[in-house]
Coordinates of C-alpha atoms and ligand atoms in Angstrom, one line a residue:
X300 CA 94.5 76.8 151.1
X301 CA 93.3 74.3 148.4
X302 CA 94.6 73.3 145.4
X303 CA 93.1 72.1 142.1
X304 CA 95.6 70.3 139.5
X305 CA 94.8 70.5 135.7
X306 CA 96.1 67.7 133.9
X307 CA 96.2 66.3 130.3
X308 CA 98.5 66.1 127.2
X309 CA 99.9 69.1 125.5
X310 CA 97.1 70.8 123.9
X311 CA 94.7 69.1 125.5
X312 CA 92.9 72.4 126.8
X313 CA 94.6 72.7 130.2
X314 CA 95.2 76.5 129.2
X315 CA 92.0 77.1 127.7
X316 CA 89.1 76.1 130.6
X317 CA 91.7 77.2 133.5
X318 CA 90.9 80.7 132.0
X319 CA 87.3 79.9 132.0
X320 CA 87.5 78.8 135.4
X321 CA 89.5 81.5 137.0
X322 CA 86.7 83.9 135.1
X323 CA 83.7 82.2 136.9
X324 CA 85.2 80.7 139.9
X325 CA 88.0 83.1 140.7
X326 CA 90.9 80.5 141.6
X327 CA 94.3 81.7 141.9
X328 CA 96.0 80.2 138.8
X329 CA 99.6 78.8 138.5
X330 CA 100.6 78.2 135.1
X331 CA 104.1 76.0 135.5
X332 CA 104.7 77.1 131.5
X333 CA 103.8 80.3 131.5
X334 CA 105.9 81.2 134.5
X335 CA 108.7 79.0 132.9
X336 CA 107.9 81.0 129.7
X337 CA 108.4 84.5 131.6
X338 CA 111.6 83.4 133.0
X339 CA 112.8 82.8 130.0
X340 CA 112.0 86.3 128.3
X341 CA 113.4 88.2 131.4
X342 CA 116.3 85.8 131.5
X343 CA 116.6 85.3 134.7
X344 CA 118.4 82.3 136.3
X345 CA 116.1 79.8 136.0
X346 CA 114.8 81.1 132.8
X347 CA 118.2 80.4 131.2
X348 CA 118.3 77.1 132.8
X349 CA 115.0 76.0 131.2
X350 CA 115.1 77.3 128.0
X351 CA 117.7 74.6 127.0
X352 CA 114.8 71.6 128.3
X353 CA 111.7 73.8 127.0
X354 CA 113.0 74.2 123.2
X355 CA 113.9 70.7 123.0
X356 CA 110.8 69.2 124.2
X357 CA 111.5 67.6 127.6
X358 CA 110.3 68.5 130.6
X359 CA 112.5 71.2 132.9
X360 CA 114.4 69.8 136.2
X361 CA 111.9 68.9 139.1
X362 CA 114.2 71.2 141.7
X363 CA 113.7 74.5 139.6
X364 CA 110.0 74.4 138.4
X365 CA 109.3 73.0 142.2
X366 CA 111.2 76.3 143.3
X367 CA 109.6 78.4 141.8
X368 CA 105.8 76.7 142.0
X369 CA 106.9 76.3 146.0
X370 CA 107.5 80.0 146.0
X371 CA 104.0 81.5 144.6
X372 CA 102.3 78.9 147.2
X373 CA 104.1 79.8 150.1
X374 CA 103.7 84.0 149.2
X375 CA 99.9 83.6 148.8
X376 CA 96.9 84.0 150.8
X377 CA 97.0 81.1 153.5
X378 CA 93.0 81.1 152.2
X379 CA 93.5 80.8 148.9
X380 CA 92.0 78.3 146.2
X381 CA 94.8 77.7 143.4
X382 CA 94.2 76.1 139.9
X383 CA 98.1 74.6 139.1
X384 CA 97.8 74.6 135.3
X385 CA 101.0 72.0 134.4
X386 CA 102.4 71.1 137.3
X387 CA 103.1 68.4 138.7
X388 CA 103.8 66.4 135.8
X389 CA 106.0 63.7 137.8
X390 CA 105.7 61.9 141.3
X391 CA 108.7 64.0 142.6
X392 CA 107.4 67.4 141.8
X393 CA 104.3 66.2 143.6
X394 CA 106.2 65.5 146.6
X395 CA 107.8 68.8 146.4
X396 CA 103.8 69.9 146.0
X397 CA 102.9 68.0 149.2
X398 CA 106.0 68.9 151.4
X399 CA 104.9 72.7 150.3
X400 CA 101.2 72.3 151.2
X401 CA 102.0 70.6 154.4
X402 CA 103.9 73.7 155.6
X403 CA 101.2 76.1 154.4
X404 CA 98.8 74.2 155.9
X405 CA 97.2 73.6 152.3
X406 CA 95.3 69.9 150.5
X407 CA 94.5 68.8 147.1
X408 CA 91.2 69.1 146.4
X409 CA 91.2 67.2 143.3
X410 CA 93.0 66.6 140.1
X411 CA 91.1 67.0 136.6
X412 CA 92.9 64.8 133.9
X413 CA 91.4 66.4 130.3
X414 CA 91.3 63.3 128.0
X415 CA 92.1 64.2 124.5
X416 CA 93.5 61.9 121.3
X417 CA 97.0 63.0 120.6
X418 CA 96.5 63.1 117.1
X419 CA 93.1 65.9 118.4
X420 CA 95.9 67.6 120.5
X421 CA 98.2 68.1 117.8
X422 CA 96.0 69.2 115.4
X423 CA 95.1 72.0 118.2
X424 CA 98.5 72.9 118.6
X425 CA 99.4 73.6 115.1
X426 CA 96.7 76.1 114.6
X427 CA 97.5 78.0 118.2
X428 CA 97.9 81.3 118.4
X429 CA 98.3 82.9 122.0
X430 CA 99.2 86.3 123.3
X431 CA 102.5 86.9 124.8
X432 CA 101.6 90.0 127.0
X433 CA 98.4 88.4 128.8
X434 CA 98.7 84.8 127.8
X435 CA 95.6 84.4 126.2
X436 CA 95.0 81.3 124.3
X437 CA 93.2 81.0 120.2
X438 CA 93.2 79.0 117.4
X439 CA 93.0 79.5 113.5
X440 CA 89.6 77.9 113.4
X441 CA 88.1 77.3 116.8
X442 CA 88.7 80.5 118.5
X443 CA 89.4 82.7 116.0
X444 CA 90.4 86.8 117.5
X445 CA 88.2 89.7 116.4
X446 CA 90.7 91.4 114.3
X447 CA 93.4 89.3 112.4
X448 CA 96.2 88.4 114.5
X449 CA 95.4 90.7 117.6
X450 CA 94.6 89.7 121.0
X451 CA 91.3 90.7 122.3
X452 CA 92.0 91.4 125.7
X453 CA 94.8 93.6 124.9
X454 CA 95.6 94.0 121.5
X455 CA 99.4 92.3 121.3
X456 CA 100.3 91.0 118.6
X457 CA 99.6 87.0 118.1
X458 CA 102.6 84.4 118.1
X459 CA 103.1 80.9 117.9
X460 CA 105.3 79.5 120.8
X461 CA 109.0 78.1 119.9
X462 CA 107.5 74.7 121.1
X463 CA 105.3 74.2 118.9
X464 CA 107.2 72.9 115.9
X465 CA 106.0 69.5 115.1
X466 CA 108.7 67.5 115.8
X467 CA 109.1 69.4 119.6
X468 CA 105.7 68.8 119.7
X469 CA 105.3 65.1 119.3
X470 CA 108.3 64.9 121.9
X471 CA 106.3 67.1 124.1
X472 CA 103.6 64.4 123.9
X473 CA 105.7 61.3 124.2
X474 CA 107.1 62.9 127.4
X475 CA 104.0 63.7 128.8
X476 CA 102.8 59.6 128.8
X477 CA 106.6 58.3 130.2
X478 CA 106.5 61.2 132.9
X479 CA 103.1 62.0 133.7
X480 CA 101.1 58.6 133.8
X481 CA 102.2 57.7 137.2
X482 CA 101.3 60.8 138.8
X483 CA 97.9 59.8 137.7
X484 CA 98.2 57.0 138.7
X485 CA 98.8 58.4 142.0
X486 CA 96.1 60.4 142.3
X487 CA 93.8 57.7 141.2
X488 CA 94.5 55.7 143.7
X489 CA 93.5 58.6 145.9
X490 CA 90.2 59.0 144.6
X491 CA 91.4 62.6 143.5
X492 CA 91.4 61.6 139.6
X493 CA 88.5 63.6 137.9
X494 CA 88.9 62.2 134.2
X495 CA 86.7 65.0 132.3
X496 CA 86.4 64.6 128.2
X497 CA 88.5 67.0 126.4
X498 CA 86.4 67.7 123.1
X499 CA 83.9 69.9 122.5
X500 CA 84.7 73.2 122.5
X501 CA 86.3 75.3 125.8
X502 CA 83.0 76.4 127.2
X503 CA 81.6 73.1 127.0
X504 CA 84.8 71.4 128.4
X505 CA 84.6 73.6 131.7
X506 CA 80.9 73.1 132.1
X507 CA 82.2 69.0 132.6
X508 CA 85.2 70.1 135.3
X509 CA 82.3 72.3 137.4
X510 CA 80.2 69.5 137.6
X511 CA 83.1 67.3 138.5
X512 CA 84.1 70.0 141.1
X513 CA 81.1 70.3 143.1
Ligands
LIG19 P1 103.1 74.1 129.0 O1 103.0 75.5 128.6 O2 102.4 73.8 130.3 O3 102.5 73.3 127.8 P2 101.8 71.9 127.7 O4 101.5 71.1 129.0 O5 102.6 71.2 126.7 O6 100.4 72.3 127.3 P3 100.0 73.3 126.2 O7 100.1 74.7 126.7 O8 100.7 73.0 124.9 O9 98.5 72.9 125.9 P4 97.2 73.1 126.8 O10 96.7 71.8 127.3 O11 97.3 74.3 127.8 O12 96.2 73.5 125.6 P5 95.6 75.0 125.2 O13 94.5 75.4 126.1 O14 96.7 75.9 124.9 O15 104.6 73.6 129.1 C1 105.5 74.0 128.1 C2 106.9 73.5 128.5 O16 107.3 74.0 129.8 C3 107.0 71.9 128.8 O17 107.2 71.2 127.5 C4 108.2 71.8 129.7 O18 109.4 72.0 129.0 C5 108.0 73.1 130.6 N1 107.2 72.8 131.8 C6 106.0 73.3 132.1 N2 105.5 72.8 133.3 C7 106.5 71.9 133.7 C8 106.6 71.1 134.8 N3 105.7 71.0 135.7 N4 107.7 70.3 134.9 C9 108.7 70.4 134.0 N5 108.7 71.1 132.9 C10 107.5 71.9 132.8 O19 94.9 74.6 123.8 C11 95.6 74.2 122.7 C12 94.9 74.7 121.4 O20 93.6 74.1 121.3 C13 94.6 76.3 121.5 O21 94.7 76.8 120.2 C14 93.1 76.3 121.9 O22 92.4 77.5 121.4 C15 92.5 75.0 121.3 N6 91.5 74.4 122.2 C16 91.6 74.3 123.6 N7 90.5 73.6 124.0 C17 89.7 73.4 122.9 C18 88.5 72.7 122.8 N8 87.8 72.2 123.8 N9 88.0 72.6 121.5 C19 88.6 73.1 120.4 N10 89.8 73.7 120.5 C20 90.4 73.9 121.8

């Protein structure tokens, strides 16, 4: 088992190319927010918990998105390559990451940091549209759905996601450089960092992380 980390700010694409890259290199993707998303609408346990954390902006506790990360890792294919979409965004759920791999026998193969202007990402974010039934990401103006409102895959309705209110938004953001720079920093010093330019449209982007990947 192998393991590929997506990082970047909020709406800096993480979403976007791992859909491109689970389409044309068939990783097994783990999305921490969608999952935590899920949770939420079946309200299960840990859905309740981190609804609370998720609406105001902040980042959900390291023991319950670990959990439930941990889980998928340790029920899946010993042979498996994973793209983790979100997670981990701090130096403990990366040791909750490593303690996990260790058992399954599973490494880091690299982590791609998407590098995006937070003013960029936010503009993203307030024209995102994404499908609550298969999770598929658009926007107003840069990926725009055939029919008005309607996912293309399979025709759900479009919403906006209760995060993205500007003000949860730019907490979102601020979280992401107190919480998340070290765990870059981490990998870094590893030589895992893969810094990969975030602009330029989702096709483009993923061309950048493939050539970083082989
Ligand atoms: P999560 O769902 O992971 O959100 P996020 O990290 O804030 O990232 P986003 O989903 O907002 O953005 P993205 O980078 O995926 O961008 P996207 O591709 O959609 O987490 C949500 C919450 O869950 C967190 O705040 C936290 O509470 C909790 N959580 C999750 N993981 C956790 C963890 N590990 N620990 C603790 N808590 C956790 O793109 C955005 C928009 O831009 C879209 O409209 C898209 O169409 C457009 N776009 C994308 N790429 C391009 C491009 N190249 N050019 C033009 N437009 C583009």
């Amino acid at each position: 088992m192998d393991v590929v980390i997506l990082l970047g700010a909020p709406g800096s694409g993480k979403g976007t190319v791992a859909a491109h890259l689970v389409a044309q290199r068939g990783f097994m993707l783990i999305a921490s927010g969608d999952m935590l998303r899920d949770a939420v609408t079946r309200k299960t346990a840990a859905g309740v918990e981190a609804q609370v954390y998720m609406t105001d902006g902040e980042l959900v506790p390291d023991a319950l998105i670990g959990r439930m990360v941990g889980d998928v890792l340790r029920e899946g294919p010993a042979d498996a390559h994973y793209l983790l979409d979100g997670f981990p965004r701090t130096v403990a759920q990366l040791d909750i990451l490593e303690a996990t791999l260790a058992a399954c026998g599973g490494t880091i193969a690299a982590a791609i940091l998407l590098e995006l202007d937070d003013d960029e990402a936010t503009e993203r974010i307030a024209g995102r549209r994404v499908c609550p039934a298969c999770k598929a990401v658009y926007h107003v103006v840069a990926k725009v759905p055939q029919s008005d409102g309607v996912c293309d895959t399979c025709g759900t309705a479009l919403i906006q996601r209760d995060d993205d209110l500007p003000e949860t938004v730019a907490q979102r953001i601020k979280i992401y450089h107190q919480q998340t720079s070290e765990v870059i920093e981490v990998f870094a010093a590893r030589g895992l960092l893969k810094p990969v330019v975030g602009t330029g449209g989702g096709a483009k982007v993923t061309e950048r992380i493939l050539k970083v990947l082989t």
